[in-house]
Coordinates of C-alpha atoms in Angstrom, one line a residue:
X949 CA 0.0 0.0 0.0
X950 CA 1.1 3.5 -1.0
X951 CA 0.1 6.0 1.3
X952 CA 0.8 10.0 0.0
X953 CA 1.4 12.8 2.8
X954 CA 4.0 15.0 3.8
X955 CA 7.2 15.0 5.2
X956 CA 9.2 16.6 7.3
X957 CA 13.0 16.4 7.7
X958 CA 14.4 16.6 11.9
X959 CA 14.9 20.1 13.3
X960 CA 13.1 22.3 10.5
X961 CA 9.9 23.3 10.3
X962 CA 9.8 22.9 6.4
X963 CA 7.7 19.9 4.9
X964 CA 8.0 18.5 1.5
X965 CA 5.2 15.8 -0.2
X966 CA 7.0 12.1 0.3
X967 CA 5.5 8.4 0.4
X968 CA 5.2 5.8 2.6
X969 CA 5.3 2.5 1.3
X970 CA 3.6 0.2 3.7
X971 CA 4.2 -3.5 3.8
X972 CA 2.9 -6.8 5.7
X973 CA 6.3 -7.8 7.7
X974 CA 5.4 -5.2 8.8
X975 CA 7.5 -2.9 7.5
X976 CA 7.1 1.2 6.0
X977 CA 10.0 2.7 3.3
X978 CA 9.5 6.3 3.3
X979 CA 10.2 7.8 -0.2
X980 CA 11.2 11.3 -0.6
X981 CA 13.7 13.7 -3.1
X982 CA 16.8 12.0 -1.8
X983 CA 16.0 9.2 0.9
X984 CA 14.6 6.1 0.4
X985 CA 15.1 4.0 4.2
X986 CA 12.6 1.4 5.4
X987 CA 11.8 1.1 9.0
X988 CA 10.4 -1.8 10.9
X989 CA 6.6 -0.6 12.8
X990 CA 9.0 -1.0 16.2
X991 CA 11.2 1.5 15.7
X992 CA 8.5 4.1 14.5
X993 CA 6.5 6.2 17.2
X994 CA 3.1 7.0 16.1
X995 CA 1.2 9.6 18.1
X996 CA -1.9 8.7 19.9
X997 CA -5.3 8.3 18.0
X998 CA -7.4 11.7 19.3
X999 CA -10.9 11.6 17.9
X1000 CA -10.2 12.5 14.1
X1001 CA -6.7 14.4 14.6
X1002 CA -4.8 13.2 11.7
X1003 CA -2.0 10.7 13.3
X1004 CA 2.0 11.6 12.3
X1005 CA 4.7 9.1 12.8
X1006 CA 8.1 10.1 14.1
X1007 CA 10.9 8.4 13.0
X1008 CA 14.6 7.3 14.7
X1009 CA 16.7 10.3 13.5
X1010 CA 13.1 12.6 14.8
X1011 CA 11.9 12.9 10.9
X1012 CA 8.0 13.1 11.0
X1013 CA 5.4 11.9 8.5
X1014 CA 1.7 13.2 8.1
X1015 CA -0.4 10.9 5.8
X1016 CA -2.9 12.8 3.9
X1017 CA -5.0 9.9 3.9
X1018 CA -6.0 9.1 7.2
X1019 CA -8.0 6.8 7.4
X1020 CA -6.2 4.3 5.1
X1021 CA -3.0 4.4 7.4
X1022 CA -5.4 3.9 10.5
X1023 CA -7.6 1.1 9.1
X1024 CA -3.5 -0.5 8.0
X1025 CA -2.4 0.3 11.7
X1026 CA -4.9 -1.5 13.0
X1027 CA -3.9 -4.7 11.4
X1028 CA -0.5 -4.4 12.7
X1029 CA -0.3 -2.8 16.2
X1030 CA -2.5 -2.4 18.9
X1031 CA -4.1 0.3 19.3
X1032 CA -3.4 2.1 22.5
X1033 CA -4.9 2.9 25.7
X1034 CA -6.6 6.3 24.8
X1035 CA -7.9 5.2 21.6
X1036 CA -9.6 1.9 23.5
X1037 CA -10.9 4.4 25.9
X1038 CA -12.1 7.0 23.3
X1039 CA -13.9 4.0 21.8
X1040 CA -16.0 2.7 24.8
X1041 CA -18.4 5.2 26.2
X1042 CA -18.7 3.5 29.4
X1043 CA -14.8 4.3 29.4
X1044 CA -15.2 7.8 28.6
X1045 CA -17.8 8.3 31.2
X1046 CA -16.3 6.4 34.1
X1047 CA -13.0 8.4 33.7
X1048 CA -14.9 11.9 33.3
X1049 CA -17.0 11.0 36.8
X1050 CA -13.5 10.1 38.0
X1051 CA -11.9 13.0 37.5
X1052 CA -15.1 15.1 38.7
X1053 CA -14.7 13.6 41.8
X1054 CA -10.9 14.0 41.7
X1055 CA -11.2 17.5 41.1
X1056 CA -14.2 17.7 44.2
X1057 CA -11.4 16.0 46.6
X1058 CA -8.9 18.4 45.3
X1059 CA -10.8 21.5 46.0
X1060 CA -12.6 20.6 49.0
X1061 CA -10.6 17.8 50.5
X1062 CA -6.7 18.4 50.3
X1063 CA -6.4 21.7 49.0
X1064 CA -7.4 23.4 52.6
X1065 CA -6.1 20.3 54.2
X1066 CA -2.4 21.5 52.8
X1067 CA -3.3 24.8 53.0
X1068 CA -3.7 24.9 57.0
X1069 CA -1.2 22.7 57.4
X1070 CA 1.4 24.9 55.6
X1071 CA -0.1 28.0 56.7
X1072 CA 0.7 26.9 60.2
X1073 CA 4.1 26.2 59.5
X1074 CA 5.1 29.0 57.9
X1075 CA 7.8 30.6 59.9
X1076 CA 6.7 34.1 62.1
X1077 CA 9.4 36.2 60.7
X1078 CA 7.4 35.4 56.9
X1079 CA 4.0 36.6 58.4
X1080 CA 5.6 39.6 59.9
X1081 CA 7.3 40.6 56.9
X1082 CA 4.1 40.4 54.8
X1083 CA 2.0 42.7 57.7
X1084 CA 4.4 44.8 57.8
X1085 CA 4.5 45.2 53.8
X1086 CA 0.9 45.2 53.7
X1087 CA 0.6 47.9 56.1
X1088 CA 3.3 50.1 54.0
X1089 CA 1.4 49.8 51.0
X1090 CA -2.3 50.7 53.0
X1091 CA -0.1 53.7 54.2
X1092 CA 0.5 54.7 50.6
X1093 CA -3.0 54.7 49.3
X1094 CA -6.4 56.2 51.1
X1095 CA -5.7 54.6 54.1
X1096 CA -4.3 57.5 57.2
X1097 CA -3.8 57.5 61.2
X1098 CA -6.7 57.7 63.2
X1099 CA -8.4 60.9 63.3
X1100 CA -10.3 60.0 66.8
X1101 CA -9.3 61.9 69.6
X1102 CA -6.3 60.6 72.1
X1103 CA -8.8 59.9 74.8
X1104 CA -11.1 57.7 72.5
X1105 CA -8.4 56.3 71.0
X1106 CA -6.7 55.2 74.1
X1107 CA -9.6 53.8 75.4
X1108 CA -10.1 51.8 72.4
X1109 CA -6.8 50.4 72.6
X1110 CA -7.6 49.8 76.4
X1111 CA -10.7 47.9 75.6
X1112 CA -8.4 46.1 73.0
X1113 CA -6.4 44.8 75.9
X1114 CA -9.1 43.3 78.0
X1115 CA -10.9 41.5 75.6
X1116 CA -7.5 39.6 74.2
X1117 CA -8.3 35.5 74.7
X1118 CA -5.1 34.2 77.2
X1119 CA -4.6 31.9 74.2
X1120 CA -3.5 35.1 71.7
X1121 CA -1.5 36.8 74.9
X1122 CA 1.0 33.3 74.4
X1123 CA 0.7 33.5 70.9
X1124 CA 3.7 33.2 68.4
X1125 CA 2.7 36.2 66.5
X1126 CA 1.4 38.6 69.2
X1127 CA -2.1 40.7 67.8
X1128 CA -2.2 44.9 68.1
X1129 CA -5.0 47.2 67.2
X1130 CA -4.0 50.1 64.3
X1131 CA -6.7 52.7 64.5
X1132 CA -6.5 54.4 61.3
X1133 CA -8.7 56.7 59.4
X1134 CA -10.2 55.3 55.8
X1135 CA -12.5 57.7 53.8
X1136 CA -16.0 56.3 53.7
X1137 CA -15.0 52.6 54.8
X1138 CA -16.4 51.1 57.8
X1139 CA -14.3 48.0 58.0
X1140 CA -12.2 46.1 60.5
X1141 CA -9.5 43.7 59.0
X1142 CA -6.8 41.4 60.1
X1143 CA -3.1 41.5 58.7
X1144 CA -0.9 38.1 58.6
X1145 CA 1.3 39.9 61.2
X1146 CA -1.6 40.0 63.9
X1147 CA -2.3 44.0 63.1
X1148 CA -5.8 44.2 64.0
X1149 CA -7.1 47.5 61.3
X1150 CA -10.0 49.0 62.2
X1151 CA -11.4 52.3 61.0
X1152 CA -12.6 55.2 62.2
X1153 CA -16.3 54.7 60.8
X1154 CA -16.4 51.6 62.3
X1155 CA -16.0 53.0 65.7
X1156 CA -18.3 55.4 64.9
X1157 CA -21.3 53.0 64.1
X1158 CA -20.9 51.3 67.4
X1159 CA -23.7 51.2 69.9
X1160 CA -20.9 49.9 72.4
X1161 CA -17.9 48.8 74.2
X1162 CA -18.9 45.1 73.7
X1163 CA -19.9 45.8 70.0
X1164 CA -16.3 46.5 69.0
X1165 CA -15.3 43.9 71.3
X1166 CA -17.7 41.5 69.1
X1167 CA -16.0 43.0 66.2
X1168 CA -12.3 42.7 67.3
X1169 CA -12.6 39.2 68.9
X1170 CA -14.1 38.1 65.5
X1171 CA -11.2 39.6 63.7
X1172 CA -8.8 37.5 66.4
X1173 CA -10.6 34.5 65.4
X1174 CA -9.0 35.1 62.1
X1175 CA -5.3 35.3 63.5
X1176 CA -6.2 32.3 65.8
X1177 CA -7.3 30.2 62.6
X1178 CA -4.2 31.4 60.6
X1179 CA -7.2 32.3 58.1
X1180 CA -5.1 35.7 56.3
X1181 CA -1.8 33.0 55.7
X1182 CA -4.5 30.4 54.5
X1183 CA -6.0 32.3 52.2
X1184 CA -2.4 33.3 50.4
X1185 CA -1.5 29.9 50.8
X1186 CA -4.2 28.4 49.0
X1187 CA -4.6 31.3 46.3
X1188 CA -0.6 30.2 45.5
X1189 CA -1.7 26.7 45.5
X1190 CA -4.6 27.2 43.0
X1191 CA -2.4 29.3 40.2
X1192 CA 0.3 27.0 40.6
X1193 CA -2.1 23.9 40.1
X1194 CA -3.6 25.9 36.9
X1195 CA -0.8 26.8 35.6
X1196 CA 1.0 23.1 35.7
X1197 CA -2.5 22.2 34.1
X1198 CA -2.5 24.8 31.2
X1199 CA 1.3 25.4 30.9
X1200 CA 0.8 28.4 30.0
X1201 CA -0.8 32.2 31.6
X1202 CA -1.1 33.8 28.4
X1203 CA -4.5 34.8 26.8
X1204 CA -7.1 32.7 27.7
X1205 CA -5.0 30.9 29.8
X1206 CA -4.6 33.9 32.2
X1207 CA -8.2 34.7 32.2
X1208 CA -9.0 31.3 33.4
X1209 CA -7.0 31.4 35.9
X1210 CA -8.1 34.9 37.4
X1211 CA -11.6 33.8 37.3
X1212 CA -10.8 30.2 39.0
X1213 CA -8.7 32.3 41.7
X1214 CA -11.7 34.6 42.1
X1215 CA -14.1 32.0 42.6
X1216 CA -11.9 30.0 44.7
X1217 CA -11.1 32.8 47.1
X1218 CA -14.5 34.1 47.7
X1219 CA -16.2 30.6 48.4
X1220 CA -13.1 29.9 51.1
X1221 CA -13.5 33.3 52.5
X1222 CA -17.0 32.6 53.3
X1223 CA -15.5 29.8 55.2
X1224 CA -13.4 31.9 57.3
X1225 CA -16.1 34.2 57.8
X1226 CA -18.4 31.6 59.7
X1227 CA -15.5 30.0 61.4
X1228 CA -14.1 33.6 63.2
X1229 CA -18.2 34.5 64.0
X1230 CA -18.2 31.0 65.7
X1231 CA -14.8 31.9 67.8
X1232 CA -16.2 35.5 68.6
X1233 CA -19.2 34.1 70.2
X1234 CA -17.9 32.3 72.0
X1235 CA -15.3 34.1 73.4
X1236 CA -18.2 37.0 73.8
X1237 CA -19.8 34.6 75.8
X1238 CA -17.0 33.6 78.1
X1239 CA -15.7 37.3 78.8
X1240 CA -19.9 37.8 79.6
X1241 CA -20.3 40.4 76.5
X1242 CA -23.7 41.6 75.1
X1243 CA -23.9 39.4 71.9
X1244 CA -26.8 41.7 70.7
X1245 CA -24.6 45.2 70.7
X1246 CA -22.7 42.7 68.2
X1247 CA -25.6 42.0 66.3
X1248 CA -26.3 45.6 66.6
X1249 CA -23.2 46.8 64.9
X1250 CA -23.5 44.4 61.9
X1251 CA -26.8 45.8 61.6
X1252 CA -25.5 49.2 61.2
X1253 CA -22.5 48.4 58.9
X1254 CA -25.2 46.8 56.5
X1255 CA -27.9 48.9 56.4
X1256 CA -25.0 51.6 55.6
X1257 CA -23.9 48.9 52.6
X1258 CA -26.8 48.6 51.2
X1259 CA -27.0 52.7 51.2
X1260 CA -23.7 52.7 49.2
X1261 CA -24.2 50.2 46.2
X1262 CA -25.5 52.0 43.7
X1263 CA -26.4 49.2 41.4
X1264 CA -28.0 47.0 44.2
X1265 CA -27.2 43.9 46.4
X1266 CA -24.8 41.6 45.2
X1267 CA -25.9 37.6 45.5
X1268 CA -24.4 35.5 48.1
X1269 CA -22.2 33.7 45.7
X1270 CA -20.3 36.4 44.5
X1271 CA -19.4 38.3 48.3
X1272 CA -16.6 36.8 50.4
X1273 CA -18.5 37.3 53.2
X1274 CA -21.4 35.3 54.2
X1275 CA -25.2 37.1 53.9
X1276 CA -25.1 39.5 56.4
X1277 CA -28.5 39.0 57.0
X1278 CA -27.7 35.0 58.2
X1279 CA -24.6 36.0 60.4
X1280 CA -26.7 38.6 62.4
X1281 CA -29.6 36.0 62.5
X1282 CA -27.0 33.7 64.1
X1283 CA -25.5 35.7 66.3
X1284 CA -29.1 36.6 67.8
X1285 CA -29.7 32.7 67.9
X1286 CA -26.4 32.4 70.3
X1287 CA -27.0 34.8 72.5
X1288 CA -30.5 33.2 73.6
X1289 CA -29.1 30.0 74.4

């Protein structure tokens, strides 16, 4: 059998038309312009059969060979060799849908089982000088923007950091990376927020919006249950682990590449955040509870902070999906629920 195609000589992109001359030992002579060798089927590497992608064969000296007629060097490949594993399992469709439920689940495990798994468990060993180093940056580039010292007065802000002191957990006094509160003044943002370093930010609004002492309390014991849980190092632990996981999967950032992996970075972060978000309201409460803190003036203050939200989004509410924080509506529902046990 004479099979026509194209061939194209080791190391240069260049192709010229050639034929293979296919015979039942079995054997193939490739004829071109000035070569006429003869290989045996072993010492010839053909590529995988995917769907209808035309098949090449490489030769020893890295010479390939495209048949222009496809299907007549399949149907003859057939007789000869084997075919291999992914064309058997391209042909079954039980195959093809037992391995695409197998790699759903894989994929489920993945994202759910031992990505935060190995995202804790690094988290917690990264070294203190590492999360210090990344407050301390973090806090030098909040510096630069919007973001100023505290505009309270010295009494109010010395009793805030007073209050601070008090409603520490003795488990955070021992701690390896000791927390602080940075008062500081942030235009229209009524916010309180954890660095990796155990810098406590919260804002001058905030403070503002509080019916109480044991509403910022609430508010800065819930943002300690994020240093306790080593939730800001878990997050940049397993937003590292995600991009490096897409991009060994792509290979490549590029185009459409790079937009993928923004996207699955997005949606990973927000849905873990959520997470975090329900784990630190848990510790709060109960450390509200222990210390014999109003959980309603907590309530209270989430009440505030949301009703002033909604004022501010011009376009509406976003859904749950796409916040990184829970509905507020939910945590201040279950932070009610706690306090009348």
């Amino acid at each position: 059998m004479i099979i026509e195609g194209f061939y194209q000589p080791p190391g240069r992109a260049a192709r010229k038309a050639a034929r293979l001359f296919l015979g039942g030992d079995p054997c193939l002579t490739l004829e071109t312009e000035n070569l006429n060798p003869t290989f045996s089927l072993s010492e010839i590497e053909v590529s995988d059969a995917l769907g209808t992608i035309p098949l090449f064969l490489t030769f020893p000296d890295g010479g390939r060979f495209v048949p222009a007629d496809d299907g007549a060097f399949r149907h003859w490949l057939r007789q000869h060799r084997r075919p291999g594993w992914v064309y058997r399992m391209e042909s079954h469709k039980r195959g093809v849908l037992l391995t695409l439920l197998a790699t759903c689940l894989l994929i489920f495990f993945y994202i759910y089982g031992l990505l935060p798994w190995a995202s804790n468990v690094i988290a917690q060993r990264i070294p203190t000088t590492v999360e210090q180093n990344l407050g301390r940056h973090t806090l030098t580039l909040l510096s630069a923007s919007d973001f100023r010292d505290s505009a309270l007065p010295a009494n109010k802000q010395k009793a805030l950091q007073q209050l601070f002191q008090q409603v520490i957990p003795p488990s955070l006094r021992t701690d390896r990376t000791p927390v602080r509160l940075k008062l500081m003044n942030i235009p229209d943002v009524a916010n309180a927020f954890m660095l990796t370093d155990g810098t406590l930010i919260l804002s001058d609004k905030l403070v503002a919006f509080s019916p109480g002492d044991d509403a910022l309390a609430g508010v800065m014991l819930h943002e300690m249950g994020h240093h306790a849980y080593r939730h800001p190092m878990r997050m940049l632990v397993r937003s590292s682990l995600v991009s490096l996981t897409l991009l060994w999967m792509t290979g490549d950032v590029s185009g459409i590449g790079d937009t993928l992996l923004q996207t699955a970075s997005l949606a990973n972060e927000l849905q873990f955040s959520r997470g975090m978000e329900r784990e630190a309201d848990n510790w709060a409460i109960a450390e509200m509870k222990r210390e014999g803190r109003s959980l309603e003036q907590m309530a209270e203050i989430y009440s505030r902070v949301s009703a002033e939200s909604q004022k501010e989004k011009a376009d509406g509410v976003l859904p749950d999906w796409l916040s990184t924080h829970p509905a507020m509506q939910s945590r201040i529902g279950h932070i009610r629920d706690a306090a009348k046990e």
